[in-house]
Short mmCIF file of N, CA and C in Angstrom, two decimals:
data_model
loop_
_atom_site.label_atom_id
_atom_site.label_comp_id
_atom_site.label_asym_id
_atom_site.label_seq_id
_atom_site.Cartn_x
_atom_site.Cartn_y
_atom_site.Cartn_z
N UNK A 79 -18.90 6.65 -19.95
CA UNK A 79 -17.56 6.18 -19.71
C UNK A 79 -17.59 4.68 -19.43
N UNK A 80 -16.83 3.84 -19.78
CA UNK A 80 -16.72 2.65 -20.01
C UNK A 80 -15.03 2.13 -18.58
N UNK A 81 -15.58 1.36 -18.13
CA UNK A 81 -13.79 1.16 -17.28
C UNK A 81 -13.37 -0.29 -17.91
N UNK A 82 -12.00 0.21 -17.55
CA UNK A 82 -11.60 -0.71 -18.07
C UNK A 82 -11.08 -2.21 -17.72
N UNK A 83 -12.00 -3.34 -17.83
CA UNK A 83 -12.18 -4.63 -17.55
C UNK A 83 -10.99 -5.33 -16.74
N UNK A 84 -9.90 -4.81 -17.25
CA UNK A 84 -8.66 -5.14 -16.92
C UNK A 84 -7.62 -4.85 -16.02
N UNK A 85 -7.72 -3.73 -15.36
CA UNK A 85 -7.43 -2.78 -14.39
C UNK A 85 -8.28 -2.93 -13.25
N UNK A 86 -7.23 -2.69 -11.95
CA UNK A 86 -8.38 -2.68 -10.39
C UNK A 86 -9.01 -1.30 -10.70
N UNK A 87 -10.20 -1.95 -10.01
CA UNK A 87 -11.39 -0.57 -9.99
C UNK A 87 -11.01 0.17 -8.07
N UNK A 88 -10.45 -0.30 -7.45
CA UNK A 88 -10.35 0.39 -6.20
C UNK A 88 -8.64 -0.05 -6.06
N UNK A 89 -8.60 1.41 -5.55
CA UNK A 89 -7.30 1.91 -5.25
C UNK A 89 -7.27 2.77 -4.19
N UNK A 90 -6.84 2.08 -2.74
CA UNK A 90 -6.37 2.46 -1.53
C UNK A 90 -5.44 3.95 -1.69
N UNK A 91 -5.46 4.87 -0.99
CA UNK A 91 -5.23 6.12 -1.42
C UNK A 91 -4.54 6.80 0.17
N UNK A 92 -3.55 6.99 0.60
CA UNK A 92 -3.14 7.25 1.79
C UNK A 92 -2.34 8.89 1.97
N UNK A 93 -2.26 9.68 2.52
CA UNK A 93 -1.62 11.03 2.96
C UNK A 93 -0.98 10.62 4.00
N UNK A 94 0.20 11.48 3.64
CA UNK A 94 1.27 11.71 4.44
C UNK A 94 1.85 13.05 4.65
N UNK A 95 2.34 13.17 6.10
CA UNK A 95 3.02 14.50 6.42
C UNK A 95 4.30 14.99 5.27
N UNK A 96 5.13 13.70 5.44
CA UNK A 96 6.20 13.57 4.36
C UNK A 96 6.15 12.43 3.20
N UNK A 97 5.20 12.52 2.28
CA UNK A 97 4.83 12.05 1.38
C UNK A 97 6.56 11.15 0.60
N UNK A 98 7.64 12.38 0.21
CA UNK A 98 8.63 11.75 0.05
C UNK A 98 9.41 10.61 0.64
N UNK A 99 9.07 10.85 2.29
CA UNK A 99 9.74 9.74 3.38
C UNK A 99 9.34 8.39 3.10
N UNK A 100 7.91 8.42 2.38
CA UNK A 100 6.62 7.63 2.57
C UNK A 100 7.06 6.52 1.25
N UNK A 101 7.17 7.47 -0.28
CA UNK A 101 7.49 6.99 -1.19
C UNK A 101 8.65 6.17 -1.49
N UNK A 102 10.41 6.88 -0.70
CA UNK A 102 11.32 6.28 -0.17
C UNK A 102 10.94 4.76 0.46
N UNK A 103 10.07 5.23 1.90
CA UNK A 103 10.04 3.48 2.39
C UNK A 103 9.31 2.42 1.77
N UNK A 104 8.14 3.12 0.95
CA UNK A 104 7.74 2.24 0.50
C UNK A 104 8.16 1.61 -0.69
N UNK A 105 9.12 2.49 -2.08
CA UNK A 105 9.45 1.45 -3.17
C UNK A 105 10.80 0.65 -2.05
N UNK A 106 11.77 1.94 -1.47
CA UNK A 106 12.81 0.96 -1.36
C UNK A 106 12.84 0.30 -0.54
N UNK A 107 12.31 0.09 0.46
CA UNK A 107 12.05 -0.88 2.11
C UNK A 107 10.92 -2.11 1.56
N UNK A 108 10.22 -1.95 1.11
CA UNK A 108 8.97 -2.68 0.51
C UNK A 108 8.82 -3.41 -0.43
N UNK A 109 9.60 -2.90 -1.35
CA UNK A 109 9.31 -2.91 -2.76
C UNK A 109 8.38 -2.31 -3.91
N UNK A 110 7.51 -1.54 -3.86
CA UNK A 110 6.20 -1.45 -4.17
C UNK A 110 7.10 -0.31 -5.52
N UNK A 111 6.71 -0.53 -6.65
CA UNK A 111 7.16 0.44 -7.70
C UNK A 111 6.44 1.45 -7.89
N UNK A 112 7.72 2.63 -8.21
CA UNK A 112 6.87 3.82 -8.21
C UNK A 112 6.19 4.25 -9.64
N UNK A 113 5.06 4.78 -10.20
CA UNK A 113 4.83 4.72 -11.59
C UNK A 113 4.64 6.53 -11.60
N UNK A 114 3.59 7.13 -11.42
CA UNK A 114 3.54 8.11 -11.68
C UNK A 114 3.67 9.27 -10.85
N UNK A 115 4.57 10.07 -10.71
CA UNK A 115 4.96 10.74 -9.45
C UNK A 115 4.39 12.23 -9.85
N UNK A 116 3.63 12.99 -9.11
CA UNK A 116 2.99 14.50 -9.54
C UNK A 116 4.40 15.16 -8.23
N UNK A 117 4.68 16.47 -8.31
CA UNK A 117 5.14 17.12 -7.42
C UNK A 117 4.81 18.58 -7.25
N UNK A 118 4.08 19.47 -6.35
CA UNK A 118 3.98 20.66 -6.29
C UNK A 118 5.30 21.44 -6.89
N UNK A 119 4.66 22.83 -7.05
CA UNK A 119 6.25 23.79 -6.68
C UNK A 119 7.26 23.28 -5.87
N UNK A 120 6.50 23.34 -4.38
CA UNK A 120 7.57 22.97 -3.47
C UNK A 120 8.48 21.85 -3.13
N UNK A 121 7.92 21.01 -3.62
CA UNK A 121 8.63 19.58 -3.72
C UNK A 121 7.93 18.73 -3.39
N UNK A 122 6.42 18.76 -2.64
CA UNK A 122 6.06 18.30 -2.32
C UNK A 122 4.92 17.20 -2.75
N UNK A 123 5.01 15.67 -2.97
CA UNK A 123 4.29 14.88 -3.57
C UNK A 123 2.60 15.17 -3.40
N UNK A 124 2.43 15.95 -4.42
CA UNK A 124 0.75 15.68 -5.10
C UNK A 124 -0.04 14.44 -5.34
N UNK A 125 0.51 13.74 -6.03
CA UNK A 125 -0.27 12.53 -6.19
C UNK A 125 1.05 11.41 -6.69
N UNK A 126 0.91 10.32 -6.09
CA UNK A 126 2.28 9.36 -6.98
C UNK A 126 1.48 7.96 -6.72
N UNK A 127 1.30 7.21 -7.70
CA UNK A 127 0.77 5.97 -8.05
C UNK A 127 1.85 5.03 -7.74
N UNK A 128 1.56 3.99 -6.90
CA UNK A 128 2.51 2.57 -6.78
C UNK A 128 2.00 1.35 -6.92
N UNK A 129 2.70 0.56 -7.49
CA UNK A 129 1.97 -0.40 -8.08
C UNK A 129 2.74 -1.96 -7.41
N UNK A 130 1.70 -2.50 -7.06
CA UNK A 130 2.27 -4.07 -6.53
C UNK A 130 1.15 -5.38 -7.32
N UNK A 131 2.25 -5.89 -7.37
CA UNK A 131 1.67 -7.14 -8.67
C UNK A 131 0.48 -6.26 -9.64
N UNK A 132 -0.61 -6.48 -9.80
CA UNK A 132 -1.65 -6.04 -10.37
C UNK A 132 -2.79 -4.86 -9.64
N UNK A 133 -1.99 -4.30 -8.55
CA UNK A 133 -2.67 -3.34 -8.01
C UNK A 133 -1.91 -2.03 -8.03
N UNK A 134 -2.78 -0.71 -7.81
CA UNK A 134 -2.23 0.40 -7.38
C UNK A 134 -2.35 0.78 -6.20
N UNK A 135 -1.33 1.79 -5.03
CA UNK A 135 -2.09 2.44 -4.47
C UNK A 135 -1.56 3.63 -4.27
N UNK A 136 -1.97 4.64 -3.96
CA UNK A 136 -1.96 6.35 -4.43
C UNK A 136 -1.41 7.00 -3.41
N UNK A 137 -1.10 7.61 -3.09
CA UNK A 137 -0.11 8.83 -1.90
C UNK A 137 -0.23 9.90 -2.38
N UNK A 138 -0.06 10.57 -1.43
CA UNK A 138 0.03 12.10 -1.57
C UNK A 138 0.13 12.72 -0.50
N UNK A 139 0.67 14.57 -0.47
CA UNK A 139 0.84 14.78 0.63
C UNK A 139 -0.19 15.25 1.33
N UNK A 140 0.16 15.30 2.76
CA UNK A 140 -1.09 15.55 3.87
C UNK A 140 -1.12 17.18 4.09
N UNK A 141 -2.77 17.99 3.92
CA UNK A 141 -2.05 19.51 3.81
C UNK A 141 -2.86 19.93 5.15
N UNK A 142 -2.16 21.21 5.84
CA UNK A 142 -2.59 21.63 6.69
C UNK A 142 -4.04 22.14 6.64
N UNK A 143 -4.69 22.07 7.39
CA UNK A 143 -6.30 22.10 7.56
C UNK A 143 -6.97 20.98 7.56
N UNK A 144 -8.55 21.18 7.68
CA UNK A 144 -9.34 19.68 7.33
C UNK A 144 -9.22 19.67 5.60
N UNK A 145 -9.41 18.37 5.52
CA UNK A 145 -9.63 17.80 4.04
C UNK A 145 -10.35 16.63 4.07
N UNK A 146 -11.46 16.07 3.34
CA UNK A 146 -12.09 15.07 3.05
C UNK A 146 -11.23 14.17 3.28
N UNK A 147 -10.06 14.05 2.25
CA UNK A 147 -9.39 12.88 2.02
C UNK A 147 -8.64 12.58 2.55
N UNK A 148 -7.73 13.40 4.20
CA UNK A 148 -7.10 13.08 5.25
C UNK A 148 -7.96 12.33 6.45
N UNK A 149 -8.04 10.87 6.56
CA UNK A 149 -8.82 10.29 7.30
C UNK A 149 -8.17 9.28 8.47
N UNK A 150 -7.03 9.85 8.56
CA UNK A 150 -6.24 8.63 9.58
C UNK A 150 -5.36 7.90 8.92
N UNK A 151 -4.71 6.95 10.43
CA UNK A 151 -3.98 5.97 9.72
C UNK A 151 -4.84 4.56 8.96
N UNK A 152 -4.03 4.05 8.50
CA UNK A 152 -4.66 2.96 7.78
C UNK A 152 -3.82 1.25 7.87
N UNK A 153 -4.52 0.22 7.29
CA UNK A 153 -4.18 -1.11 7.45
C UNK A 153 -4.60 -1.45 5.97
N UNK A 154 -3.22 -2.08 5.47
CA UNK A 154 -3.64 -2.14 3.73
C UNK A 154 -2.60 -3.69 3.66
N UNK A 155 -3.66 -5.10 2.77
CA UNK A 155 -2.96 -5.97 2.72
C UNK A 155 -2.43 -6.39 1.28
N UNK A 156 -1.18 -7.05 0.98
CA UNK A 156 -1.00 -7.23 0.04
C UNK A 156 -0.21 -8.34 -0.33
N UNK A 157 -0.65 -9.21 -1.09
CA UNK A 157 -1.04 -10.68 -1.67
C UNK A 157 0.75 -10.31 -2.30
N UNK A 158 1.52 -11.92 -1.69
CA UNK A 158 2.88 -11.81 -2.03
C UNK A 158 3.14 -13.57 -2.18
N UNK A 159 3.90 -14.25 -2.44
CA UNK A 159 4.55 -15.49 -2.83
C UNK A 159 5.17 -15.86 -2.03
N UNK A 160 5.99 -14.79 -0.98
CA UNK A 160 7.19 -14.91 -0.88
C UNK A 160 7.00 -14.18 0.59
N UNK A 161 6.48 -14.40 1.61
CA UNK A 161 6.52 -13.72 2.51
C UNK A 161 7.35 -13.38 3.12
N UNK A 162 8.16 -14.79 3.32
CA UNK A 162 9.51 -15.10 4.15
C UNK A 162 10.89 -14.20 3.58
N UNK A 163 10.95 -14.07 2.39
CA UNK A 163 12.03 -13.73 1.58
C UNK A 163 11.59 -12.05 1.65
N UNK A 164 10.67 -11.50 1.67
CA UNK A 164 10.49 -10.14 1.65
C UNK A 164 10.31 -9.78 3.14
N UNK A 165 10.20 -10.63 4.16
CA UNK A 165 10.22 -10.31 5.53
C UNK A 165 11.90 -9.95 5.95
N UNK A 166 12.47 -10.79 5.28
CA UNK A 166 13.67 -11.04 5.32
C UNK A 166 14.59 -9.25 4.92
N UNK A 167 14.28 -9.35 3.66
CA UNK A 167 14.45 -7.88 3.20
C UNK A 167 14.16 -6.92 4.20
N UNK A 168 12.97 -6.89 4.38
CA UNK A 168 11.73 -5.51 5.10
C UNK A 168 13.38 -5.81 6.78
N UNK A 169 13.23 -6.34 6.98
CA UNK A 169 13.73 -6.25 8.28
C UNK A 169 15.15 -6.06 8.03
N UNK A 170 16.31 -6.61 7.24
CA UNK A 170 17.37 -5.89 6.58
C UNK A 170 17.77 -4.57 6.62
N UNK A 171 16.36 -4.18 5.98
CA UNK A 171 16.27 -2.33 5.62
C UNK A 171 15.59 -1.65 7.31
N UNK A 172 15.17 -2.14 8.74
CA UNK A 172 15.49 -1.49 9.82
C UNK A 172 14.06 -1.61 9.21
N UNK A 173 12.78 -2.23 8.79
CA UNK A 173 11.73 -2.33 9.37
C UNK A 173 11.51 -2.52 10.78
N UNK A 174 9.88 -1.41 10.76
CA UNK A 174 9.31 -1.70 12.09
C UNK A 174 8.50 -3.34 11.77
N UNK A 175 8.72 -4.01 12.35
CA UNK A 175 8.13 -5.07 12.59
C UNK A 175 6.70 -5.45 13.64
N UNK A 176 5.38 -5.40 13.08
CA UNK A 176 4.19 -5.40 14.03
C UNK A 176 4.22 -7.15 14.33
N UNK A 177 4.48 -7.54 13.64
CA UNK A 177 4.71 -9.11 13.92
C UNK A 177 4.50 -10.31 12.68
N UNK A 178 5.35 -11.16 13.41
CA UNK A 178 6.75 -11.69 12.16
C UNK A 178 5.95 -12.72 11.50
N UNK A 179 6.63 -13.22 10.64
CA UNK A 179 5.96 -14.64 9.73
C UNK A 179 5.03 -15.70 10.56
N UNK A 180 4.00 -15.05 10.11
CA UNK A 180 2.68 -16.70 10.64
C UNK A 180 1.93 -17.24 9.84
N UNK A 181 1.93 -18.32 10.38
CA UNK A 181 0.70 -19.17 9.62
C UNK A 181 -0.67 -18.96 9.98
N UNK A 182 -1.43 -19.08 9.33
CA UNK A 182 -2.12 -18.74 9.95
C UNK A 182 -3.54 -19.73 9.57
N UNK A 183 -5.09 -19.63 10.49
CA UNK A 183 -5.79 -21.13 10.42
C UNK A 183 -5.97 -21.09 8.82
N UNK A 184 -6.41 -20.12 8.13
CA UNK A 184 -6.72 -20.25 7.17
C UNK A 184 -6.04 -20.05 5.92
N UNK A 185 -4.76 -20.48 5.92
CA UNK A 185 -3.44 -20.96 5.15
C UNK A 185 -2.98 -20.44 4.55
N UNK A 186 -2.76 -18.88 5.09
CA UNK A 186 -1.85 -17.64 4.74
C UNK A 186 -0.82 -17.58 5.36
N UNK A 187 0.46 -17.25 4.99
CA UNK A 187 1.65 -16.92 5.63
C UNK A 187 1.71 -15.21 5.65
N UNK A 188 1.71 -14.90 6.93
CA UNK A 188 1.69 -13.45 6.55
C UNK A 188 2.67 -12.70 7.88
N UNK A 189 2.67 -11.20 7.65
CA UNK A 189 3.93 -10.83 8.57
C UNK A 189 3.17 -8.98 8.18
N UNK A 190 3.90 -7.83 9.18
CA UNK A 190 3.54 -6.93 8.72
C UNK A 190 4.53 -5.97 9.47
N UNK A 191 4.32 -5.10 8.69
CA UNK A 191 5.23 -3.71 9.55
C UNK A 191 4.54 -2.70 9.60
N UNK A 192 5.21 -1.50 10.01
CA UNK A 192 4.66 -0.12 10.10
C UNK A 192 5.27 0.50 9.61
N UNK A 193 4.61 1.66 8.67
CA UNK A 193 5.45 2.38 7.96
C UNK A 193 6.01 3.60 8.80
N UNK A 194 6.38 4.49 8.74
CA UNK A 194 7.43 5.46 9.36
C UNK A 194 6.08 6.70 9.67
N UNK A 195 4.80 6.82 9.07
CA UNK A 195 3.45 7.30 9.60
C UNK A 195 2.56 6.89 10.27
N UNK A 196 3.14 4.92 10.55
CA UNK A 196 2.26 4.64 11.48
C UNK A 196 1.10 3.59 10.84
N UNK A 197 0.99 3.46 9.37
CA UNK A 197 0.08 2.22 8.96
C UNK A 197 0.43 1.43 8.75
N UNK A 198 -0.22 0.34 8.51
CA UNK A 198 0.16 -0.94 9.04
C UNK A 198 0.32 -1.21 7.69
N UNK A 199 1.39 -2.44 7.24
CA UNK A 199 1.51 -3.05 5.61
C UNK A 199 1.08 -4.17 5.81
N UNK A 200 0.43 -5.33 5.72
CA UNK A 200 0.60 -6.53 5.62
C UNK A 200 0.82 -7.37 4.50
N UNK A 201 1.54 -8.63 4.62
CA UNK A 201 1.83 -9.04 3.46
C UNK A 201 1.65 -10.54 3.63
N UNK A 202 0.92 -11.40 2.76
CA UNK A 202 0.55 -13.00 3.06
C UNK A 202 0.12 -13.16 1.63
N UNK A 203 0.49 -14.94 1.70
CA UNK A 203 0.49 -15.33 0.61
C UNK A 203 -1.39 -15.73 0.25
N UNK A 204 -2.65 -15.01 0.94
CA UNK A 204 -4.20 -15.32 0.95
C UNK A 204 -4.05 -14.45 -0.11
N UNK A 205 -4.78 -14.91 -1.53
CA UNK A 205 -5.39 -13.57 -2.39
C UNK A 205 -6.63 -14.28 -2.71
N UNK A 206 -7.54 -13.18 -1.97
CA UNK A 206 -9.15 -13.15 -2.48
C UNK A 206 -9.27 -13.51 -3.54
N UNK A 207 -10.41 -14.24 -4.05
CA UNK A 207 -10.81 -14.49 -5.53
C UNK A 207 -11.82 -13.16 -5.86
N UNK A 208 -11.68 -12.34 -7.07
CA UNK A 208 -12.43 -11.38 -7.57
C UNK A 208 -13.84 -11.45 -6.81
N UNK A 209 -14.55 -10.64 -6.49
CA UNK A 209 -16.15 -10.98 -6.52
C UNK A 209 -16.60 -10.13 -7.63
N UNK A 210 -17.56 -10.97 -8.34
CA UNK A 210 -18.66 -10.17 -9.11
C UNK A 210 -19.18 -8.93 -9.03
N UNK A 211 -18.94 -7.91 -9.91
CA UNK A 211 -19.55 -7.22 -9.48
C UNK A 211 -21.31 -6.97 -10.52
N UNK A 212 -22.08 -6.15 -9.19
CA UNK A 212 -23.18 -5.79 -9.93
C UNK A 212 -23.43 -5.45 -11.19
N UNK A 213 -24.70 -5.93 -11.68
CA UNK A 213 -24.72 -5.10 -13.16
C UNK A 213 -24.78 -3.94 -12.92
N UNK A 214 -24.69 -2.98 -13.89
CA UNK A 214 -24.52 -1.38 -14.15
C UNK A 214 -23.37 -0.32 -13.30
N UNK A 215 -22.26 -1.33 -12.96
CA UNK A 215 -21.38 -0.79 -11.61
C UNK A 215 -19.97 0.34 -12.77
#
């Protein structure tokens, strides 16, 4: 299998009690677009892909019992232009606010909230430069 050059190779992957609540705050409070939405019988989100600038990240719902892939809450950052103008929004729509537009030493503007499960979003204008990866990865 070959991946493909062009596409992120890691994709942040989060569970939720109410996966729907989750998908709600996050395209419409957030922005984050929704692309591929799976749904059980019951209604309940299986797997749904969201996509921000050139990344994905994955949801689904949280099921009763242990599961590998239920591991807590989480802290996920994401590289924006516009901090001020989407802080602006996020708080409009009755965001939780963890704390507001900063500068910060190393010349990110960033701000973050909590989603309605409790993880943290952050959003600043710092985007990492790619690192290399290993041969044979």
């Amino acid at each position: 299998m070959t991946l493909n050059e062009k596409s992120p190779t890691v994709y942040p992957t989060l569970r939720y009690p109410d996966a729907s609540a989750a998908l709600e705050f996050l395209t419409g409070t957030l922005g984050l677009t929704a692309g591929q939405v799976y749904r059980d019988g019951d209604g309940t989100i299986a797997h749904a892909e969201l996509g921000w600038g050139n990344g994905i990240i994955m949801i689904g719902s949280w099921r009763e019992g242990a599961d590998a892939f239920d591991s807590g809450r989480a802290v996920l950052y994401l590289a924006t232009a516009d901090p001020d103008g989407l802080h602006a929004r996020v708080v409009a729509a009755g965001a939780d606010v963890v704390h507001g537009p900063t500068d910060q030493d190393y010349g990110s503007r960033e701000f973050a909230v909590r989603d309605p499960e409790g993880n943290v979003w952050s959003f600043g204008t710092y985007q990492p430069d790619p690192i290399d990866a290993p041969t044979g990865t």
